[in-house]
Amino acid sequence: MSADVDALEFIKSRESGVLQSDLWKALKIDSRKCSRIVAKLMKENLITRQLESIDGIRTYRLCYADKSNSKRFKSLMPVLIFEPCAGCIEECEPEHCAKLSEWIFSIVIGKEGTITAEDQPDDYD
């Protein structure tokens, strides 16, 4: 594996991220090479970097940029299926829409933990 992949996997494995100063030590590479790897991963939007000060020493916390948790569409997908009104071309009244009612019902049941992805309908086109 390349150092880039090793670095990304190491960062992914730490839920709260990793300090850049700890990353190069863990991977047994020099700090300059680590900086180049971090710059490349940031350019590819795979990680984020936040300034941190540990005992007066400036370093950076590196976190994996999990794209599956995108906040942009979070309100449209509170469960594993997309909100049916997004892109809908039917001219119905929301109060009487079966697809919307099923979607809302799946949210309510899903929050109780009794519905799984297999139980959810997949006929929302």
Tab-separated table of N, CA and C in Angstrom:
chain	number	residue	atom	x	y	z
A	1	MET	N	0.833	-1.190	0.000
A	1	MET	CA	0.000	0.000	0.000
A	1	MET	C	0.873	1.247	0.000
A	2	SER	N	0.362	2.292	-0.619
A	2	SER	CA	1.111	3.543	-0.649
A	2	SER	C	0.927	4.291	0.671
A	3	ALA	N	1.789	5.242	0.905
A	3	ALA	CA	1.720	6.036	2.134
A	3	ALA	C	0.421	6.837	2.186
A	4	ASP	N	-0.085	7.273	1.018
A	4	ASP	CA	-1.349	8.021	0.972
A	4	ASP	C	-2.503	7.171	1.504
A	5	VAL	N	-2.574	5.940	1.026
A	5	VAL	CA	-3.644	5.032	1.440
A	5	VAL	C	-3.497	4.689	2.918
A	6	ASP	N	-2.270	4.430	3.348
A	6	ASP	CA	-2.024	4.132	4.761
A	6	ASP	C	-2.473	5.292	5.643
A	7	ALA	N	-2.142	6.509	5.222
A	7	ALA	CA	-2.509	7.695	5.999
A	7	ALA	C	-4.026	7.840	6.073
A	8	LEU	N	-4.694	7.668	4.940
A	8	LEU	CA	-6.148	7.806	4.920
A	8	LEU	C	-6.805	6.749	5.802
A	9	GLU	N	-6.347	5.519	5.720
A	9	GLU	CA	-6.903	4.448	6.547
A	9	GLU	C	-6.676	4.720	8.031
A	10	PHE	N	-5.504	5.239	8.363
A	10	PHE	CA	-5.195	5.563	9.752
A	10	PHE	C	-6.125	6.665	10.256
A	11	ILE	N	-6.347	7.689	9.447
A	11	ILE	CA	-7.233	8.793	9.829
A	11	ILE	C	-8.671	8.294	9.957
A	12	LYS	N	-9.110	7.446	9.015
A	12	LYS	CA	-10.463	6.886	9.052
A	12	LYS	C	-10.703	6.084	10.323
A	13	SER	N	-9.679	5.396	10.782
A	13	SER	CA	-9.833	4.501	11.928
A	13	SER	C	-9.981	5.242	13.251
A	14	ARG	N	-9.731	6.522	13.270
A	14	ARG	CA	-9.843	7.323	14.490
A	14	ARG	C	-11.087	8.195	14.399
A	15	GLU	N	-12.088	7.885	15.199
A	15	GLU	CA	-13.359	8.600	15.131
A	15	GLU	C	-13.206	10.090	15.412
A	16	SER	N	-12.354	10.445	16.356
A	16	SER	CA	-12.175	11.863	16.694
A	16	SER	C	-11.030	12.492	15.913
A	17	GLY	N	-10.533	11.802	14.909
A	17	GLY	CA	-9.432	12.322	14.112
A	17	GLY	C	-8.092	12.006	14.750
A	18	VAL	N	-7.037	12.500	14.129
A	18	VAL	CA	-5.680	12.247	14.608
A	18	VAL	C	-4.873	13.526	14.438
A	19	LEU	N	-3.965	13.755	15.343
A	19	LEU	CA	-3.082	14.909	15.204
A	19	LEU	C	-2.077	14.628	14.099
A	20	GLN	N	-1.798	15.634	13.294
A	20	GLN	CA	-0.851	15.458	12.196
A	20	GLN	C	0.513	15.043	12.729
A	21	SER	N	0.898	15.582	13.875
A	21	SER	CA	2.191	15.221	14.468
A	21	SER	C	2.229	13.752	14.892
A	22	ASP	N	1.078	13.188	15.232
A	22	ASP	CA	1.025	11.763	15.579
A	22	ASP	C	0.976	10.889	14.331
A	23	LEU	N	0.400	11.420	13.251
A	23	LEU	CA	0.270	10.651	12.015
A	23	LEU	C	1.627	10.282	11.440
A	24	TRP	N	2.514	11.253	11.308
A	24	TRP	CA	3.804	10.936	10.694
A	24	TRP	C	4.633	10.017	11.577
A	25	LYS	N	4.437	10.104	12.884
A	25	LYS	CA	5.148	9.189	13.785
A	25	LYS	C	4.596	7.773	13.651
A	26	ALA	N	3.278	7.652	13.580
A	26	ALA	CA	2.644	6.337	13.470
A	26	ALA	C	2.988	5.653	12.152
A	27	LEU	N	3.090	6.436	11.077
A	27	LEU	CA	3.393	5.866	9.761
A	27	LEU	C	4.891	5.720	9.511
A	28	LYS	N	5.690	6.234	10.462
A	28	LYS	CA	7.153	6.170	10.351
A	28	LYS	C	7.656	6.842	9.071
A	29	ILE	N	7.136	8.065	8.852
A	29	ILE	CA	7.594	8.887	7.733
A	29	ILE	C	8.007	10.237	8.299
A	30	ASP	N	8.758	11.019	7.520
A	30	ASP	CA	9.156	12.328	8.040
A	30	ASP	C	8.006	13.325	7.901
A	31	SER	N	8.096	14.403	8.671
A	31	SER	CA	6.994	15.368	8.736
A	31	SER	C	6.738	16.061	7.399
A	32	ARG	N	7.777	16.260	6.595
A	32	ARG	CA	7.579	16.908	5.287
A	32	ARG	C	6.772	16.022	4.348
A	33	LYS	N	7.095	14.735	4.338
A	33	LYS	CA	6.334	13.807	3.497
A	33	LYS	C	4.888	13.739	3.984
A	34	CYS	N	4.703	13.752	5.291
A	34	CYS	CA	3.358	13.734	5.861
A	34	CYS	C	2.578	14.972	5.423
A	35	SER	N	3.227	16.124	5.426
A	35	SER	CA	2.571	17.367	4.999
A	35	SER	C	2.130	17.287	3.545
A	36	ARG	N	2.953	16.687	2.695
A	36	ARG	CA	2.583	16.536	1.281
A	36	ARG	C	1.389	15.591	1.134
A	37	ILE	N	1.393	14.514	1.906
A	37	ILE	CA	0.278	13.559	1.860
A	37	ILE	C	-1.010	14.233	2.326
A	38	VAL	N	-0.922	14.977	3.422
A	38	VAL	CA	-2.090	15.677	3.962
A	38	VAL	C	-2.621	16.682	2.941
A	39	ALA	N	-1.733	17.422	2.298
A	39	ALA	CA	-2.154	18.395	1.285
A	39	ALA	C	-2.884	17.700	0.143
A	40	LYS	N	-2.377	16.554	-0.276
A	40	LYS	CA	-3.010	15.806	-1.367
A	40	LYS	C	-4.398	15.304	-0.954
A	41	LEU	N	-4.504	14.754	0.254
A	41	LEU	CA	-5.793	14.246	0.730
A	41	LEU	C	-6.805	15.377	0.918
A	42	MET	N	-6.324	16.543	1.349
A	42	MET	CA	-7.215	17.699	1.492
A	42	MET	C	-7.680	18.195	0.132
A	43	LYS	N	-6.786	18.200	-0.848
A	43	LYS	CA	-7.134	18.641	-2.200
A	43	LYS	C	-8.213	17.741	-2.803
A	44	GLU	N	-8.156	16.451	-2.451
A	44	GLU	CA	-9.145	15.487	-2.937
A	44	GLU	C	-10.403	15.461	-2.062
A	45	ASN	N	-10.464	16.369	-1.076
A	45	ASN	CA	-11.602	16.461	-0.147
A	45	ASN	C	-11.871	15.166	0.607
A	46	LEU	N	-10.817	14.436	0.918
A	46	LEU	CA	-10.960	13.196	1.673
A	46	LEU	C	-10.809	13.419	3.171
A	47	ILE	N	-10.124	14.500	3.549
A	47	ILE	CA	-9.932	14.816	4.962
A	47	ILE	C	-10.136	16.309	5.195
A	48	THR	N	-10.348	16.659	6.462
A	48	THR	CA	-10.381	18.060	6.873
A	48	THR	C	-9.258	18.274	7.878
A	49	ARG	N	-8.834	19.523	8.023
A	49	ARG	CA	-7.726	19.836	8.931
A	49	ARG	C	-8.099	21.053	9.766
A	50	GLN	N	-7.990	20.911	11.097
A	50	GLN	CA	-8.329	22.000	12.010
A	50	GLN	C	-7.126	22.291	12.897
A	51	LEU	N	-6.820	23.568	13.051
A	51	LEU	CA	-5.697	23.994	13.876
A	51	LEU	C	-5.964	23.659	15.337
A	52	GLU	N	-4.946	23.112	16.009
A	52	GLU	CA	-5.039	22.774	17.419
A	52	GLU	C	-3.727	23.110	18.089
A	53	SER	N	-3.792	23.434	19.362
A	53	SER	CA	-2.580	23.723	20.121
A	53	SER	C	-2.506	22.747	21.290
A	54	ILE	N	-1.460	21.937	21.316
A	54	ILE	CA	-1.252	20.953	22.374
A	54	ILE	C	-0.004	21.357	23.147
A	55	ASP	N	-0.174	21.694	24.422
A	55	ASP	CA	0.940	22.138	25.271
A	55	ASP	C	1.727	23.272	24.622
A	56	GLY	N	1.025	24.192	23.995
A	56	GLY	CA	1.671	25.342	23.374
A	56	GLY	C	2.281	25.062	22.013
A	57	ILE	N	2.190	23.831	21.550
A	57	ILE	CA	2.740	23.462	20.243
A	57	ILE	C	1.596	23.421	19.235
A	58	ARG	N	1.767	24.146	18.143
A	58	ARG	CA	0.736	24.210	17.107
A	58	ARG	C	0.797	22.965	16.230
A	59	THR	N	-0.337	22.316	16.070
A	59	THR	CA	-0.452	21.155	15.192
A	59	THR	C	-1.857	21.171	14.591
A	60	TYR	N	-2.184	20.154	13.843
A	60	TYR	CA	-3.491	20.084	13.193
A	60	TYR	C	-4.155	18.756	13.502
A	61	ARG	N	-5.480	18.817	13.696
A	61	ARG	CA	-6.265	17.594	13.845
A	61	ARG	C	-6.825	17.250	12.472
A	62	LEU	N	-6.553	16.045	12.041
A	62	LEU	CA	-7.009	15.567	10.737
A	62	LEU	C	-8.203	14.651	10.945
A	63	CYS	N	-9.263	14.891	10.213
A	63	CYS	CA	-10.475	14.083	10.319
A	63	CYS	C	-10.892	13.617	8.930
A	64	TYR	N	-11.412	12.415	8.871
A	64	TYR	CA	-11.914	11.873	7.622
A	64	TYR	C	-13.179	12.626	7.232
A	65	ALA	N	-13.261	13.052	5.985
A	65	ALA	CA	-14.434	13.774	5.479
A	65	ALA	C	-15.419	12.753	4.942
A	66	ASP	N	-16.251	12.244	5.825
A	66	ASP	CA	-17.213	11.209	5.465
A	66	ASP	C	-18.296	11.796	4.577
A	67	LYS	N	-18.305	11.405	3.328
A	67	LYS	CA	-19.257	11.960	2.368
A	67	LYS	C	-20.647	11.360	2.521
A	68	SER	N	-20.749	10.198	3.168
A	68	SER	CA	-22.067	9.594	3.335
A	68	SER	C	-22.923	10.352	4.332
A	69	ASN	N	-22.316	11.182	5.165
A	69	ASN	CA	-23.061	11.972	6.135
A	69	ASN	C	-23.261	13.395	5.661
A	70	SER	N	-23.411	13.567	4.380
A	70	SER	CA	-23.568	14.902	3.821
A	70	SER	C	-24.778	15.598	4.433
A	71	LYS	N	-24.561	16.793	4.963
A	71	LYS	CA	-25.647	17.548	5.576
A	71	LYS	C	-26.570	18.138	4.526
A	72	ARG	N	-26.105	18.201	3.297
A	72	ARG	CA	-26.892	18.818	2.235
A	72	ARG	C	-28.216	18.095	2.000
A	73	PHE	N	-28.201	16.760	2.069
A	73	PHE	CA	-29.403	15.987	1.782
A	73	PHE	C	-29.971	15.308	3.021
A	74	LYS	N	-29.430	15.604	4.189
A	74	LYS	CA	-29.851	14.922	5.403
A	74	LYS	C	-31.346	15.086	5.661
A	75	SER	N	-31.897	16.272	5.430
A	75	SER	CA	-33.320	16.480	5.692
A	75	SER	C	-34.200	15.737	4.691
A	76	LEU	N	-33.663	15.384	3.547
A	76	LEU	CA	-34.436	14.636	2.552
A	76	LEU	C	-34.364	13.133	2.775
A	77	MET	N	-33.417	12.685	3.592
A	77	MET	CA	-33.240	11.250	3.821
A	77	MET	C	-33.081	10.914	5.296
A	78	PRO	N	-34.077	11.166	6.129
A	78	PRO	CA	-33.936	10.787	7.523
A	78	PRO	C	-33.970	9.273	7.706
A	79	VAL	N	-34.476	8.560	6.721
A	79	VAL	CA	-34.411	7.099	6.681
A	79	VAL	C	-33.683	6.736	5.396
A	80	LEU	N	-33.595	5.476	5.082
A	80	LEU	CA	-32.797	5.050	3.933
A	80	LEU	C	-33.455	5.293	2.579
A	81	ILE	N	-34.611	5.917	2.558
A	81	ILE	CA	-35.262	6.238	1.289
A	81	ILE	C	-35.423	7.748	1.170
A	82	PHE	N	-35.361	8.244	-0.035
A	82	PHE	CA	-35.446	9.676	-0.306
A	82	PHE	C	-36.868	10.176	-0.080
A	83	GLU	N	-36.976	11.416	0.318
A	83	GLU	CA	-38.280	12.041	0.521
A	83	GLU	C	-39.018	12.022	-0.815
A	84	PRO	N	-40.218	11.440	-0.870
A	84	PRO	CA	-40.885	11.216	-2.154
A	84	PRO	C	-41.302	12.481	-2.902
A	85	CYS	N	-41.440	13.605	-2.230
A	85	CYS	CA	-41.856	14.831	-2.910
A	85	CYS	C	-40.708	15.492	-3.672
A	86	ALA	N	-39.477	15.107	-3.367
A	86	ALA	CA	-38.322	15.677	-4.070
A	86	ALA	C	-38.328	15.147	-5.500
A	87	GLY	N	-38.602	15.999	-6.429
A	87	GLY	CA	-38.627	15.610	-7.831
A	87	GLY	C	-39.933	14.979	-8.285
A	88	CYS	N	-40.939	14.988	-7.434
A	88	CYS	CA	-42.228	14.381	-7.781
A	88	CYS	C	-42.938	15.229	-8.839
A	89	ILE	N	-43.513	14.565	-9.844
A	89	ILE	CA	-44.228	15.289	-10.898
A	89	ILE	C	-45.743	15.119	-10.784
A	90	GLU	N	-46.182	14.322	-9.813
A	90	GLU	CA	-47.617	14.150	-9.601
A	90	GLU	C	-48.172	15.409	-8.949
A	91	GLU	N	-49.340	15.789	-9.357
A	91	GLU	CA	-49.964	16.982	-8.793
A	91	GLU	C	-51.009	16.557	-7.767
A	92	CYS	N	-50.523	16.087	-6.624
A	92	CYS	CA	-51.435	15.614	-5.592
A	92	CYS	C	-51.450	16.585	-4.414
A	93	GLU	N	-52.345	16.330	-3.504
A	93	GLU	CA	-52.376	17.100	-2.264
A	93	GLU	C	-51.583	16.309	-1.227
A	94	PRO	N	-50.609	16.936	-0.570
A	94	PRO	CA	-49.770	16.218	0.393
A	94	PRO	C	-50.565	15.481	1.473
A	95	GLU	N	-51.715	16.035	1.860
A	95	GLU	CA	-52.526	15.394	2.899
A	95	GLU	C	-53.068	14.037	2.451
A	96	HIS	N	-53.141	13.807	1.141
A	96	HIS	CA	-53.729	12.578	0.615
A	96	HIS	C	-52.750	11.776	-0.244
A	97	CYS	N	-51.464	12.032	-0.107
A	97	CYS	CA	-50.459	11.338	-0.919
A	97	CYS	C	-50.007	10.061	-0.207
A	98	ALA	N	-50.237	8.918	-0.843
A	98	ALA	CA	-49.882	7.631	-0.239
A	98	ALA	C	-48.368	7.482	-0.069
A	99	LYS	N	-47.601	7.907	-1.075
A	99	LYS	CA	-46.140	7.784	-0.984
A	99	LYS	C	-45.584	8.620	0.168
A	100	LEU	N	-46.089	9.834	0.314
A	100	LEU	CA	-45.634	10.706	1.397
A	100	LEU	C	-46.038	10.133	2.753
A	101	SER	N	-47.251	9.611	2.840
A	101	SER	CA	-47.713	9.010	4.096
A	101	SER	C	-46.854	7.812	4.481
A	102	GLU	N	-46.533	6.952	3.517
A	102	GLU	CA	-45.659	5.800	3.791
A	102	GLU	C	-44.288	6.252	4.266
A	103	TRP	N	-43.760	7.290	3.628
A	103	TRP	CA	-42.436	7.800	3.990
A	103	TRP	C	-42.434	8.328	5.423
A	104	ILE	N	-43.451	9.114	5.773
A	104	ILE	CA	-43.556	9.655	7.134
A	104	ILE	C	-43.721	8.517	8.136
A	105	PHE	N	-44.532	7.537	7.791
A	105	PHE	CA	-44.738	6.385	8.671
A	105	PHE	C	-43.428	5.628	8.890
A	106	SER	N	-42.621	5.485	7.831
A	106	SER	CA	-41.341	4.777	7.973
A	106	SER	C	-40.373	5.546	8.869
A	107	ILE	N	-40.472	6.878	8.878
A	107	ILE	CA	-39.631	7.680	9.774
A	107	ILE	C	-40.031	7.429	11.222
A	108	VAL	N	-41.336	7.445	11.478
A	108	VAL	CA	-41.827	7.246	12.843
A	108	VAL	C	-41.445	5.859	13.343
A	109	ILE	N	-41.668	4.847	12.538
A	109	ILE	CA	-41.314	3.486	12.934
A	109	ILE	C	-39.805	3.343	13.042
A	110	GLY	N	-39.067	3.936	12.098
A	110	GLY	CA	-37.608	3.832	12.094
A	110	GLY	C	-36.979	4.407	13.336
A	111	LYS	N	-37.532	5.486	13.885
A	111	LYS	CA	-36.977	6.086	15.096
A	111	LYS	C	-37.151	5.169	16.292
A	112	GLU	N	-38.148	4.287	16.230
A	112	GLU	CA	-38.334	3.321	17.305
A	112	GLU	C	-37.432	2.113	17.105
A	113	GLY	N	-36.778	2.042	15.956
A	113	GLY	CA	-35.841	0.957	15.690
A	113	GLY	C	-36.477	-0.339	15.253
A	114	THR	N	-37.714	-0.299	14.746
A	114	THR	CA	-38.375	-1.537	14.371
A	114	THR	C	-38.464	-1.746	12.869
A	115	ILE	N	-37.877	-0.877	12.093
A	115	ILE	CA	-37.909	-1.037	10.643
A	115	ILE	C	-36.479	-1.144	10.132
A	116	THR	N	-36.263	-1.989	9.153
A	116	THR	CA	-34.932	-2.150	8.582
A	116	THR	C	-34.955	-1.714	7.134
A	117	ALA	N	-33.787	-1.627	6.531
A	117	ALA	CA	-33.694	-1.215	5.132
A	117	ALA	C	-34.441	-2.187	4.228
A	118	GLU	N	-34.451	-3.468	4.590
A	118	GLU	CA	-35.125	-4.468	3.768
A	118	GLU	C	-36.641	-4.295	3.825
A	119	ASP	N	-37.151	-3.742	4.929
A	119	ASP	CA	-38.585	-3.567	5.091
A	119	ASP	C	-39.124	-2.378	4.323
A	120	GLN	N	-38.246	-1.465	3.927
A	120	GLN	CA	-38.702	-0.227	3.309
A	120	GLN	C	-39.011	-0.435	1.832
A	121	PRO	N	-40.064	0.212	1.344
A	121	PRO	CA	-40.414	0.072	-0.075
A	121	PRO	C	-39.349	0.690	-0.963
A	122	ASP	N	-39.167	0.092	-2.147
A	122	ASP	CA	-38.165	0.619	-3.076
A	122	ASP	C	-38.810	1.067	-4.381
A	123	ASP	N	-40.080	1.394	-4.344
A	123	ASP	CA	-40.787	1.780	-5.561
A	123	ASP	C	-40.909	3.285	-5.727
A	124	TYR	N	-40.025	4.067	-5.080
A	124	TYR	CA	-40.049	5.521	-5.224
A	124	TYR	C	-39.137	5.922	-6.361
A	125	ASP	N	-39.689	6.141	-7.504
A	125	ASP	CA	-38.893	6.536	-8.673
A	125	ASP	C	-39.082	7.982	-8.973
